[in-house]
Coordinates of C-alpha atoms in Angstrom, one line a residue:
M1 CA 71.2 50.4 -10.8
R2 CA 71.3 54.1 -10.9
V3 CA 70.7 55.4 -7.2
K4 CA 67.9 59.2 -7.6
R5 CA 68.2 60.7 -4.3
G6 CA 65.3 63.1 -4.1
L7 CA 65.3 67.0 -2.7
T8 CA 64.1 65.4 0.5
H9 CA 67.2 62.9 1.0
I10 CA 69.6 66.2 0.3
L11 CA 68.2 68.2 2.6
Y12 CA 68.3 65.6 5.6
T13 CA 71.1 64.6 4.7
W14 CA 72.4 68.1 5.1
L15 CA 69.9 69.0 8.3
V16 CA 71.8 66.6 9.7
I17 CA 75.4 67.9 8.9
F18 CA 74.1 71.1 9.6
L19 CA 72.5 70.2 13.0
A20 CA 75.8 68.5 14.6
I21 CA 77.6 71.5 13.4
Y22 CA 75.9 74.1 15.2
F23 CA 75.9 71.6 18.1
L24 CA 78.7 71.5 18.6
G25 CA 79.9 74.9 18.5
D26 CA 78.1 75.3 20.5
L27 CA 79.3 72.8 22.8
L28 CA 82.4 73.4 22.4
P29 CA 82.8 76.0 25.4
Q30 CA 81.5 73.1 27.8
I31 CA 84.5 71.7 27.5
D32 CA 87.0 70.6 30.3
L33 CA 90.4 72.5 29.0
D34 CA 92.1 70.7 32.2
F35 CA 91.4 67.0 30.6
V36 CA 92.1 68.4 26.4
R37 CA 95.0 66.3 27.0
E38 CA 92.9 62.8 28.4
I39 CA 90.4 64.0 25.4
L40 CA 92.5 63.5 22.7
I41 CA 93.7 60.5 24.1
M42 CA 89.7 59.0 23.5
L43 CA 89.4 61.0 20.5
A44 CA 92.4 58.8 19.0
L45 CA 91.7 55.6 20.4
G46 CA 87.6 56.8 18.8
I47 CA 89.5 57.3 15.3
L48 CA 91.5 53.3 15.1
A49 CA 88.1 52.1 15.7
E50 CA 86.4 53.6 13.4
W51 CA 89.4 53.5 11.0
V52 CA 89.5 49.0 11.4
A53 CA 85.3 48.7 11.7
V54 CA 83.4 46.4 10.2
T55 CA 81.8 47.0 6.6
F56 CA 79.0 45.5 4.6
P57 CA 77.1 46.3 2.9
Q58 CA 74.6 49.3 3.9
G59 CA 76.8 49.8 6.7
Q60 CA 79.7 49.3 9.1
L61 CA 80.3 48.3 12.9
S62 CA 82.8 50.0 15.1
A63 CA 83.4 49.5 18.9
G64 CA 83.7 53.0 18.6
F65 CA 81.0 53.1 21.6
A66 CA 82.3 51.8 23.3
V67 CA 85.4 55.5 23.2
V68 CA 82.2 58.0 23.0
L69 CA 80.1 55.9 26.0
S70 CA 83.3 56.2 28.2
T71 CA 84.2 59.6 27.8
F72 CA 80.7 60.3 28.5
M73 CA 80.8 59.3 31.7
I74 CA 84.0 60.7 32.7
Y75 CA 84.4 64.2 30.9
G76 CA 81.0 64.8 29.9
T77 CA 78.1 65.4 27.1
A78 CA 80.5 67.9 25.2
A79 CA 83.6 65.4 25.2
A80 CA 81.0 62.8 24.1
A81 CA 79.8 64.9 21.4
W82 CA 82.6 66.2 20.1
V83 CA 84.9 62.5 20.2
S84 CA 82.1 61.0 18.6
G85 CA 81.6 63.3 15.8
L86 CA 85.7 63.7 15.2
S87 CA 86.5 59.9 15.7
A88 CA 83.8 59.7 12.2
L89 CA 85.2 61.8 10.1
I90 CA 88.8 61.4 10.3
G91 CA 88.4 57.6 10.9
Q92 CA 86.4 57.6 8.0
G93 CA 88.1 60.2 6.5
V94 CA 91.3 58.8 6.3
A95 CA 90.2 55.0 5.9
N96 CA 87.7 55.6 2.8
R97 CA 86.0 53.0 1.5
G98 CA 85.1 53.7 -2.0
N99 CA 82.4 57.2 -0.2
P100 CA 81.0 60.2 -1.0
L101 CA 82.8 63.0 1.3
R102 CA 78.7 63.8 2.1
T103 CA 78.3 59.8 3.6
T104 CA 81.5 60.3 5.9
L105 CA 80.3 64.2 7.1
F106 CA 76.4 62.6 7.5
N107 CA 78.4 59.8 9.2
A108 CA 79.5 61.8 11.9
G109 CA 76.7 64.4 12.5
M110 CA 75.0 61.7 12.8
Y111 CA 76.8 60.1 15.6
V112 CA 76.8 63.8 17.3
L113 CA 73.1 63.5 16.5
A114 CA 73.1 60.1 18.8
A115 CA 75.1 61.3 21.9
L116 CA 73.7 63.9 22.4
G117 CA 70.2 62.9 21.8
A118 CA 71.2 59.9 24.5
A119 CA 73.0 62.0 26.9
E120 CA 69.3 63.6 26.7
L121 CA 67.8 60.7 27.4
Y122 CA 70.0 59.5 30.5
T123 CA 69.7 62.7 32.2
L124 CA 65.8 62.4 32.0
A125 CA 66.0 58.8 33.3
G126 CA 67.9 60.6 36.3
G127 CA 71.3 59.4 35.4
E128 CA 74.2 60.8 37.9
A129 CA 77.0 62.2 36.2
S130 CA 79.8 59.8 37.4
G131 CA 77.8 56.8 38.6
I132 CA 78.6 53.6 37.6
N133 CA 77.1 51.5 40.7
Y134 CA 73.8 49.4 40.5
A135 CA 71.5 52.3 40.8
N136 CA 72.6 54.0 37.7
A137 CA 72.4 50.4 35.6
A138 CA 68.9 51.7 34.5
P139 CA 69.5 55.2 32.5
L140 CA 73.0 53.3 31.2
L141 CA 70.2 51.1 29.7
V142 CA 68.8 54.2 28.9
F143 CA 72.0 55.7 27.0
T144 CA 72.7 52.8 25.2
C145 CA 69.6 51.8 23.9
S146 CA 68.8 55.6 22.7
Y147 CA 72.2 55.4 21.1
F148 CA 72.0 52.5 19.4
A149 CA 67.9 53.8 17.8
I150 CA 69.2 57.2 17.6
N151 CA 71.8 56.0 15.3
N152 CA 70.3 53.1 13.1
L153 CA 67.4 55.4 12.4
L154 CA 69.6 58.0 10.7
V155 CA 71.3 55.9 9.3
Y156 CA 67.5 54.3 8.0
F157 CA 66.5 57.7 6.4
Y158 CA 69.8 58.4 4.9
Q159 CA 69.6 54.3 3.3
A160 CA 66.7 54.3 2.3
P161 CA 68.0 55.2 -1.8
Y162 CA 70.6 53.0 -1.4
R163 CA 69.3 49.9 -0.4
Q164 CA 67.3 48.1 -3.1
R165 CA 71.2 47.6 -4.3
Y166 CA 72.7 45.6 -0.8
P167 CA 70.2 42.8 -2.2
L168 CA 72.7 41.1 0.1
V169 CA 72.1 42.1 3.8
T170 CA 69.2 43.2 4.8
W171 CA 68.0 46.1 7.1
S172 CA 67.5 43.5 9.4
D173 CA 70.5 41.8 8.8
A174 CA 71.9 45.7 9.8
L175 CA 70.3 46.0 13.3
Q176 CA 71.4 41.8 14.9
W177 CA 74.9 42.9 14.0
A178 CA 75.1 46.2 14.6
G179 CA 72.9 45.0 18.2
F180 CA 75.3 42.3 18.1
T181 CA 78.3 45.2 18.7
Y182 CA 76.2 47.4 20.5
L183 CA 75.7 45.0 22.9
L184 CA 79.6 44.4 23.4
S185 CA 80.9 47.4 23.4
A186 CA 78.9 48.4 26.0
P187 CA 80.1 46.3 28.9
F188 CA 84.0 47.0 27.3
G189 CA 82.6 51.0 27.8
I190 CA 81.8 50.8 31.8
L191 CA 85.4 49.0 32.2
M192 CA 87.0 51.6 30.4
V193 CA 85.6 54.0 33.1
L194 CA 86.2 52.0 36.4
I195 CA 89.7 51.2 35.6
Y196 CA 90.1 55.5 34.9
K197 CA 88.9 56.2 38.4
N198 CA 91.7 53.9 39.8
I199 CA 94.3 53.8 37.0
G200 CA 94.3 56.6 35.3
I201 CA 94.4 57.6 31.0
Y202 CA 97.0 54.7 30.6
G203 CA 95.0 52.0 32.0
I204 CA 91.9 53.1 29.0
L205 CA 94.9 52.9 26.2
L206 CA 96.4 48.9 28.1
F207 CA 92.3 48.4 28.5
F208 CA 91.7 49.2 25.0
V209 CA 93.7 45.8 23.3
P210 CA 91.1 43.3 23.9
V211 CA 87.9 46.5 21.9
L212 CA 90.6 45.8 19.0
V213 CA 90.2 42.1 19.5
M214 CA 86.4 42.1 20.3
Q215 CA 86.2 44.2 16.6
F216 CA 89.0 41.7 15.0
I217 CA 85.8 38.1 15.8
L218 CA 83.1 40.3 15.1
R219 CA 85.6 40.9 11.8
I220 CA 85.0 37.4 11.5
Y221 CA 81.8 36.7 11.7
V222 CA 80.6 38.9 9.6
N223 CA 82.9 38.2 6.8
L224 CA 81.7 34.6 7.2
A225 CA 78.3 36.2 7.3
L226 CA 78.5 37.3 4.2
A227 CA 80.9 34.0 2.7
N228 CA 77.5 32.0 3.0
R229 CA 75.2 35.0 1.6
E230 CA 77.6 35.2 -1.9
L231 CA 77.7 30.7 -1.6
T232 CA 74.0 31.3 -1.7
A233 CA 73.9 33.0 -4.9
L234 CA 76.8 31.3 -6.6
Y235 CA 74.2 27.6 -5.5
E236 CA 72.4 29.8 -7.3
V237 CA 72.8 30.6 -10.3
A238 CA 74.7 26.6 -10.9
R239 CA 71.6 25.6 -10.2
R240 CA 69.8 27.3 -12.9
F241 CA 73.0 26.7 -15.3
G242 CA 71.4 22.9 -15.1
A243 CA 67.8 23.6 -15.6
Q244 CA 69.0 24.8 -19.1
V245 CA 68.1 28.2 -19.0
P246 CA 67.8 30.5 -22.2
L247 CA 71.5 32.2 -22.6
E248 CA 70.3 35.9 -21.8
E249 CA 68.5 34.5 -18.7
L250 CA 71.0 32.6 -17.3
L251 CA 73.0 35.9 -18.0
E252 CA 70.3 37.9 -16.4
L253 CA 70.6 36.3 -13.1
I254 CA 74.1 36.0 -12.8
L255 CA 74.2 39.7 -13.0
T256 CA 71.4 40.2 -10.6
Q257 CA 73.0 37.2 -7.9
V258 CA 76.5 40.0 -8.4
R259 CA 74.5 42.8 -7.6
S260 CA 73.2 40.9 -4.2
V261 CA 77.0 40.3 -3.1
I262 CA 79.2 43.2 -5.4
P263 CA 77.3 46.3 -5.3
Y264 CA 77.6 48.2 -8.5
H265 CA 76.4 51.0 -11.4
T266 CA 76.7 49.2 -14.3
G267 CA 76.9 45.9 -15.1
V268 CA 77.8 44.8 -19.2
V269 CA 78.1 41.0 -20.4
Y270 CA 79.0 41.0 -23.6
V271 CA 78.8 37.8 -26.0
W272 CA 81.2 37.3 -29.0
S273 CA 78.9 36.9 -32.2
G274 CA 81.1 35.6 -35.2
A275 CA 77.9 36.8 -37.1
Q276 CA 79.4 40.5 -37.2
G277 CA 82.8 39.7 -36.1
R278 CA 82.2 41.6 -32.8
F279 CA 80.6 41.9 -28.9
Q280 CA 77.0 42.0 -28.6
P281 CA 75.4 43.1 -25.5
A282 CA 74.0 40.0 -24.0
A283 CA 72.3 40.9 -20.7
V284 CA 72.6 45.0 -19.3
H285 CA 72.4 46.0 -16.0
S286 CA 72.1 49.8 -15.9
P287 CA 70.1 52.9 -15.8
Y288 CA 71.4 53.4 -19.4
A289 CA 70.6 49.7 -20.5
G290 CA 68.9 51.3 -23.6
Q291 CA 71.9 53.3 -25.1
I292 CA 74.4 50.4 -24.0
R293 CA 72.3 47.3 -26.2
Q294 CA 72.8 49.6 -29.0
L295 CA 77.2 49.1 -28.9
P296 CA 78.8 46.8 -30.1
L297 CA 81.7 45.7 -27.9
E298 CA 85.4 45.5 -30.9
K299 CA 88.6 44.2 -29.7
G300 CA 91.0 45.6 -28.9
E301 CA 88.6 49.2 -28.8
G302 CA 89.3 51.7 -25.8
I303 CA 89.8 49.6 -22.3
L304 CA 87.3 46.6 -22.2
G305 CA 88.5 45.6 -26.6
Q306 CA 91.7 45.9 -25.2
L307 CA 91.0 44.5 -21.5
V308 CA 89.8 41.8 -24.4
L309 CA 93.1 41.2 -26.4
T310 CA 94.4 40.5 -23.0
G311 CA 92.3 37.6 -21.7
R312 CA 93.3 39.0 -17.8
P313 CA 91.3 40.0 -15.2
R314 CA 90.8 44.1 -14.6
I315 CA 90.4 45.8 -11.0
L316 CA 90.1 49.4 -13.3
F317 CA 90.5 52.8 -11.0
D318 CA 90.0 56.8 -13.1
G319 CA 93.1 58.1 -12.2
Y320 CA 95.6 55.0 -10.7
D321 CA 98.1 54.0 -12.8
G322 CA 97.8 56.4 -15.6
C323 CA 94.1 55.0 -16.1
H324 CA 91.5 57.4 -17.2
L325 CA 88.6 55.9 -17.7
K326 CA 86.6 59.4 -18.4
S327 CA 88.5 59.5 -21.4
E328 CA 86.7 56.6 -22.6
Q329 CA 84.2 56.0 -25.0
G330 CA 80.5 54.6 -23.7
W331 CA 79.3 54.2 -20.5
V332 CA 82.5 53.1 -18.7
R333 CA 83.4 57.5 -19.2
M334 CA 80.4 58.0 -16.8
Q335 CA 82.7 55.1 -14.1
R336 CA 85.3 55.4 -12.0
S337 CA 86.0 51.5 -10.9
L338 CA 85.7 49.5 -13.4
L339 CA 85.7 45.2 -12.4
A340 CA 86.4 43.0 -15.6
V341 CA 86.9 39.8 -16.1
P342 CA 87.4 38.1 -19.9
L343 CA 85.0 35.2 -21.0
L344 CA 88.1 32.3 -23.1
S345 CA 88.3 29.8 -25.1
D346 CA 90.9 27.6 -25.7
G347 CA 92.5 31.3 -25.3
D348 CA 90.3 32.9 -27.3
A349 CA 87.6 35.3 -26.2
V350 CA 83.8 34.2 -26.1
G351 CA 82.3 37.5 -24.1
L352 CA 83.7 39.9 -21.1
I353 CA 82.2 40.5 -18.1
A354 CA 82.0 44.1 -17.4
L355 CA 81.0 45.6 -13.6
G356 CA 81.1 49.5 -13.4
D357 CA 81.0 51.8 -10.7
K358 CA 79.8 55.3 -9.6
R359 CA 82.8 55.1 -5.9
S360 CA 86.0 55.5 -6.5
Q361 CA 87.5 52.3 -5.1
A362 CA 84.5 50.1 -4.9
F363 CA 86.2 46.7 -5.7
D364 CA 88.5 45.0 -4.2
K365 CA 90.5 41.9 -4.7
G366 CA 87.5 39.5 -3.0
D367 CA 85.6 41.1 -6.0
L368 CA 87.6 40.2 -8.5
Q369 CA 88.1 35.9 -7.2
L370 CA 83.6 35.9 -6.8
M371 CA 83.5 37.9 -10.1
T372 CA 86.0 35.1 -11.7
I373 CA 84.4 31.9 -10.4
M374 CA 80.8 33.6 -11.4
S375 CA 82.4 33.9 -15.1
G376 CA 83.3 30.2 -14.8
Q377 CA 79.5 30.1 -15.1
A378 CA 78.5 31.8 -17.9
K379 CA 82.1 31.2 -20.3
V380 CA 80.1 27.5 -20.7
A381 CA 77.1 28.9 -21.1
I382 CA 78.4 30.9 -23.7
I383 CA 80.3 28.4 -25.5
Q384 CA 77.2 25.5 -25.4
S385 CA 75.1 28.3 -27.1
L386 CA 77.6 29.3 -29.7
L387 CA 77.3 25.1 -30.0
H388 CA 74.2 24.9 -30.7
K389 CA 74.0 27.7 -32.3
Q390 CA 76.3 25.9 -34.7
I391 CA 74.9 22.9 -34.9
E392 CA 71.5 24.3 -35.1
A393 CA 73.0 25.8 -38.9
M394 CA 74.9 23.9 -40.2
S395 CA 70.9 21.8 -39.7
V396 CA 69.4 23.9 -42.3
T397 CA 71.7 25.7 -43.4
D398 CA 74.5 23.9 -47.5
G399 CA 78.2 23.6 -46.1
L400 CA 79.4 24.2 -49.2
T401 CA 77.5 27.3 -50.2
K402 CA 76.7 28.8 -46.5
V403 CA 73.0 29.5 -47.3
H404 CA 70.0 27.2 -46.4
N405 CA 69.9 23.5 -47.7
R406 CA 67.2 22.9 -49.3
K407 CA 65.1 20.7 -46.9
Y408 CA 65.3 24.1 -45.0
F409 CA 64.4 26.3 -47.8
F410 CA 61.2 24.1 -48.3
L411 CA 59.8 24.3 -45.0
R412 CA 60.6 27.8 -45.2
A413 CA 58.5 28.2 -48.9
Q414 CA 56.1 26.1 -46.8
A415 CA 55.7 28.8 -44.2
E416 CA 55.5 31.6 -46.5
Y417 CA 53.3 30.3 -48.8
E418 CA 50.7 29.8 -45.8
R419 CA 50.9 33.2 -44.3
A420 CA 50.7 35.0 -47.9
L421 CA 47.2 32.1 -47.8
T422 CA 46.8 34.3 -44.5
E423 CA 47.3 38.0 -45.0
G424 CA 46.9 37.9 -48.9
H425 CA 50.3 39.8 -50.1
S426 CA 52.2 38.2 -52.7
L427 CA 54.9 36.3 -53.3
I428 CA 58.2 35.8 -55.9
L429 CA 59.7 32.7 -56.8
V430 CA 62.9 33.1 -58.9
I431 CA 64.8 30.6 -59.2
I432 CA 69.2 30.6 -60.5
D433 CA 70.9 28.3 -62.6
V434 CA 74.2 28.5 -63.5
D435 CA 75.2 28.4 -67.4
Y436 CA 77.3 26.3 -68.6
F437 CA 79.0 24.6 -65.6
K438 CA 79.6 20.4 -66.3
P439 CA 81.3 22.1 -69.1
F440 CA 83.2 24.5 -66.4
N441 CA 83.1 21.2 -64.6
D442 CA 85.3 19.1 -67.3
R443 CA 87.7 22.1 -67.6
H444 CA 88.3 23.1 -64.8
G445 CA 88.3 20.4 -62.0
Y446 CA 84.9 20.1 -59.4
W447 CA 87.3 21.1 -57.3
A448 CA 86.8 24.4 -59.0
G449 CA 83.3 24.1 -59.6
D450 CA 82.7 24.0 -56.0
N451 CA 84.7 26.8 -55.6
V452 CA 82.4 28.7 -57.5
L453 CA 79.8 27.7 -56.0
M454 CA 80.3 28.5 -53.0
Q455 CA 81.6 32.4 -53.9
L456 CA 78.2 32.5 -55.8
G457 CA 76.0 31.2 -52.6
R458 CA 78.6 34.5 -50.2
L459 CA 77.8 36.8 -53.8
L460 CA 74.0 36.2 -53.6
K461 CA 73.3 35.7 -50.2
E462 CA 74.9 39.5 -49.8
K463 CA 72.9 41.0 -53.0
V464 CA 69.5 39.1 -50.6
G465 CA 70.0 40.8 -48.1
N466 CA 67.1 40.4 -45.7
E467 CA 64.6 41.1 -48.8
G468 CA 64.1 37.4 -49.0
L469 CA 64.9 33.3 -48.3
L470 CA 67.7 32.5 -50.7
G471 CA 68.1 28.6 -50.7
R472 CA 70.5 25.5 -52.0
T473 CA 67.8 23.3 -53.7
G474 CA 69.9 21.7 -57.1
G475 CA 73.9 21.1 -57.9
Q476 CA 74.6 24.1 -59.3
E477 CA 70.2 25.6 -58.3
F478 CA 69.6 28.1 -56.1
A479 CA 65.6 29.5 -55.5
L480 CA 64.9 32.7 -53.8
L481 CA 61.5 33.8 -52.3
L482 CA 60.5 36.7 -51.5
P483 CA 57.4 37.9 -50.0
G484 CA 54.8 40.5 -49.6
V485 CA 57.7 42.2 -52.5
S486 CA 55.8 43.9 -55.8
E487 CA 56.0 42.1 -59.0
E488 CA 57.9 45.0 -59.6
E489 CA 60.6 45.0 -57.0
G490 CA 61.0 41.6 -57.2
H491 CA 61.4 41.8 -61.6
L492 CA 64.5 44.2 -60.8
L493 CA 66.3 42.5 -57.9
A494 CA 66.6 39.4 -60.1
D495 CA 68.0 41.3 -62.8
S496 CA 70.5 43.1 -60.4
L497 CA 71.2 39.2 -59.3
R498 CA 72.2 38.6 -62.9
Q499 CA 74.0 41.1 -63.4
S500 CA 75.9 41.0 -60.6
V501 CA 77.2 38.0 -61.4
R502 CA 77.9 38.5 -65.3
T503 CA 80.3 40.7 -64.3
Y504 CA 82.3 39.2 -60.3
P505 CA 85.5 37.8 -61.3
F506 CA 84.9 34.1 -59.7
S507 CA 88.4 32.6 -58.6
I508 CA 89.6 29.7 -58.9
D509 CA 92.5 29.2 -57.7
E510 CA 95.4 31.7 -56.4
Y511 CA 96.0 32.9 -60.5
R512 CA 93.4 32.4 -61.8
T513 CA 89.7 33.6 -62.4
A514 CA 86.8 32.7 -65.1
R515 CA 82.9 34.8 -65.5
I516 CA 80.2 32.6 -64.9
T517 CA 76.5 33.9 -65.8
V518 CA 73.2 33.1 -64.5
S519 CA 70.1 32.2 -66.2
L520 CA 66.5 33.2 -63.5
G521 CA 62.8 32.2 -64.3
L522 CA 60.4 33.6 -62.1
A523 CA 57.1 33.5 -61.1
V524 CA 54.0 34.8 -58.7
F525 CA 51.7 33.2 -56.8
P526 CA 48.5 34.6 -56.8
K527 CA 48.8 36.0 -60.4
D528 CA 51.0 32.9 -61.8
A529 CA 50.0 30.0 -60.0
G530 CA 47.0 28.7 -58.0
D531 CA 49.6 26.7 -55.0
L532 CA 53.0 26.8 -53.7
G533 CA 53.8 23.2 -56.0
E534 CA 52.3 25.2 -59.1
L535 CA 54.9 28.6 -58.1
F536 CA 57.5 26.2 -58.3
K537 CA 56.5 24.3 -61.6
K538 CA 55.8 28.3 -62.9
A539 CA 59.4 29.4 -62.3
D540 CA 61.0 26.2 -63.3
R541 CA 59.3 26.6 -66.8
A542 CA 60.4 29.8 -66.8
L543 CA 63.9 29.1 -66.2
L544 CA 63.7 27.0 -68.5
R545 CA 62.4 29.4 -71.3
A546 CA 65.7 31.0 -70.4
K547 CA 68.1 28.6 -71.3
K548 CA 66.6 28.1 -74.2
G549 CA 66.3 31.5 -75.2
G550 CA 70.3 31.7 -75.2
K551 CA 71.1 31.9 -71.3
D552 CA 72.0 35.1 -69.1
K553 CA 68.4 36.0 -69.5
L554 CA 65.6 36.7 -67.2
V555 CA 62.1 35.3 -67.4
H556 CA 59.1 36.2 -66.3
F557 CA 56.5 33.2 -66.2
G558 CA 54.2 35.8 -67.4
Q559 CA 55.8 36.7 -69.8
L560 CA 55.6 33.5 -71.6
Q561 CA 52.8 34.2 -75.1
V562 CA 51.1 31.0 -74.6
Y563 CA 51.3 28.1 -71.9
G564 CA 52.7 25.6 -74.1
D565 CA 55.7 28.0 -75.1
V566 CA 57.4 26.3 -73.3

């Protein structure tokens, strides 16, 4: 889903950034230069905390508040603001997790404003400059709660346009985890102040190790919570899969559930179409969905087509290892990260799931593993759908000529006849019979005759296209129904078929070809017949007249001089 940032959001983002820059510049003279070395050590600890922060959709968790709190209590507001801002800027800038530069700048500015706001409220609550005592407990609680509130309030407004991209983690989840982090970090910050007063700055360095351990435990907790939700998403797909929902609906569900655990900009599921000899987009989640649905995927074409041929799941980033997504065609060129999983059956690709995102390095190995699991369910669904379509096609298709079989043709003809009665349009029926087919079989053999019928069915199907309903109604007899076609157009099409058969070189075997002709009888409803049964009789009589008239002819029943002409 494309994220649309309005003017208000853009102004809000840069307002926070520029306010932080302004306040930092104003506070710089207030920093005690005698403690610059110690403040730089605190900054290094803050950078380390941000570097190993626990990331999740909609935010990240860092024990850096312990550093901010202890810096504020030891060195004052100015140092706390500078340490909090630079920690985020450097730590998140070095350990960039696919965020754009504006997000890193915003996070740094947000921490600066949170530190300044919390310091102001701490003073209003009667907090002492160096007080770690029972009397100062309430102001310290105010500082912690106000820093938490300001920080998360600023994040809430910044995340507003993005929140719908991450249904796996709700805003209440983010608040709960952040609150838990502050609850653990605040006591560590107070202890760091006490250790500093008794041991000095190097005591803080030793004590910071438990802070990192706490953050590591927090990472495990968050990852377990996310893993549990990933399993829930997998269960939902499996449950719906067991309910035998339509293929398109299941693939849409898979993309929806994938988005709940793997944020992406564009997601496409391609399914192999044997009739068209290419992969067709069967499910699309993207702001460009309309355009993507019109663009099939050819084997070997572009980076996705190459991945289909290799059959290997891959994660690709624009500009890494010679990968240039921007030079690709279609939707891929608008992405900076790509995750693709081919769906294989007996070594052949039956589909492909591709996810793209405009963030750099947006996917990792965990995403690839999860996507591989979900793709297994998609593969089974696609294979079942293809088998179902094959069985369905076999039930309505003549096995030799690949046109509709007799039973299905008459069922469709009855439906078209009833529609013609309701809508008041005409029906044209053309019966096509191969001339001299028995002598052909006697001369060349039944195998050669079947081969010719197979080629004839393919030729007629190609020439008719979507203009009518074509079926094999007898051994060497075919029928063509043309609903809503004018008499003149029907006559032209039928004669065009006759001429195409006459000039086509039918292959008998590897070395020989043969020429055949067909005779055609044509009748029109309601001009020549009052019902469907009579329409077939009239077309058959016209065919008989064509046979008796020398074959290789098209006879219109309406052209017969009298009813008894046949």
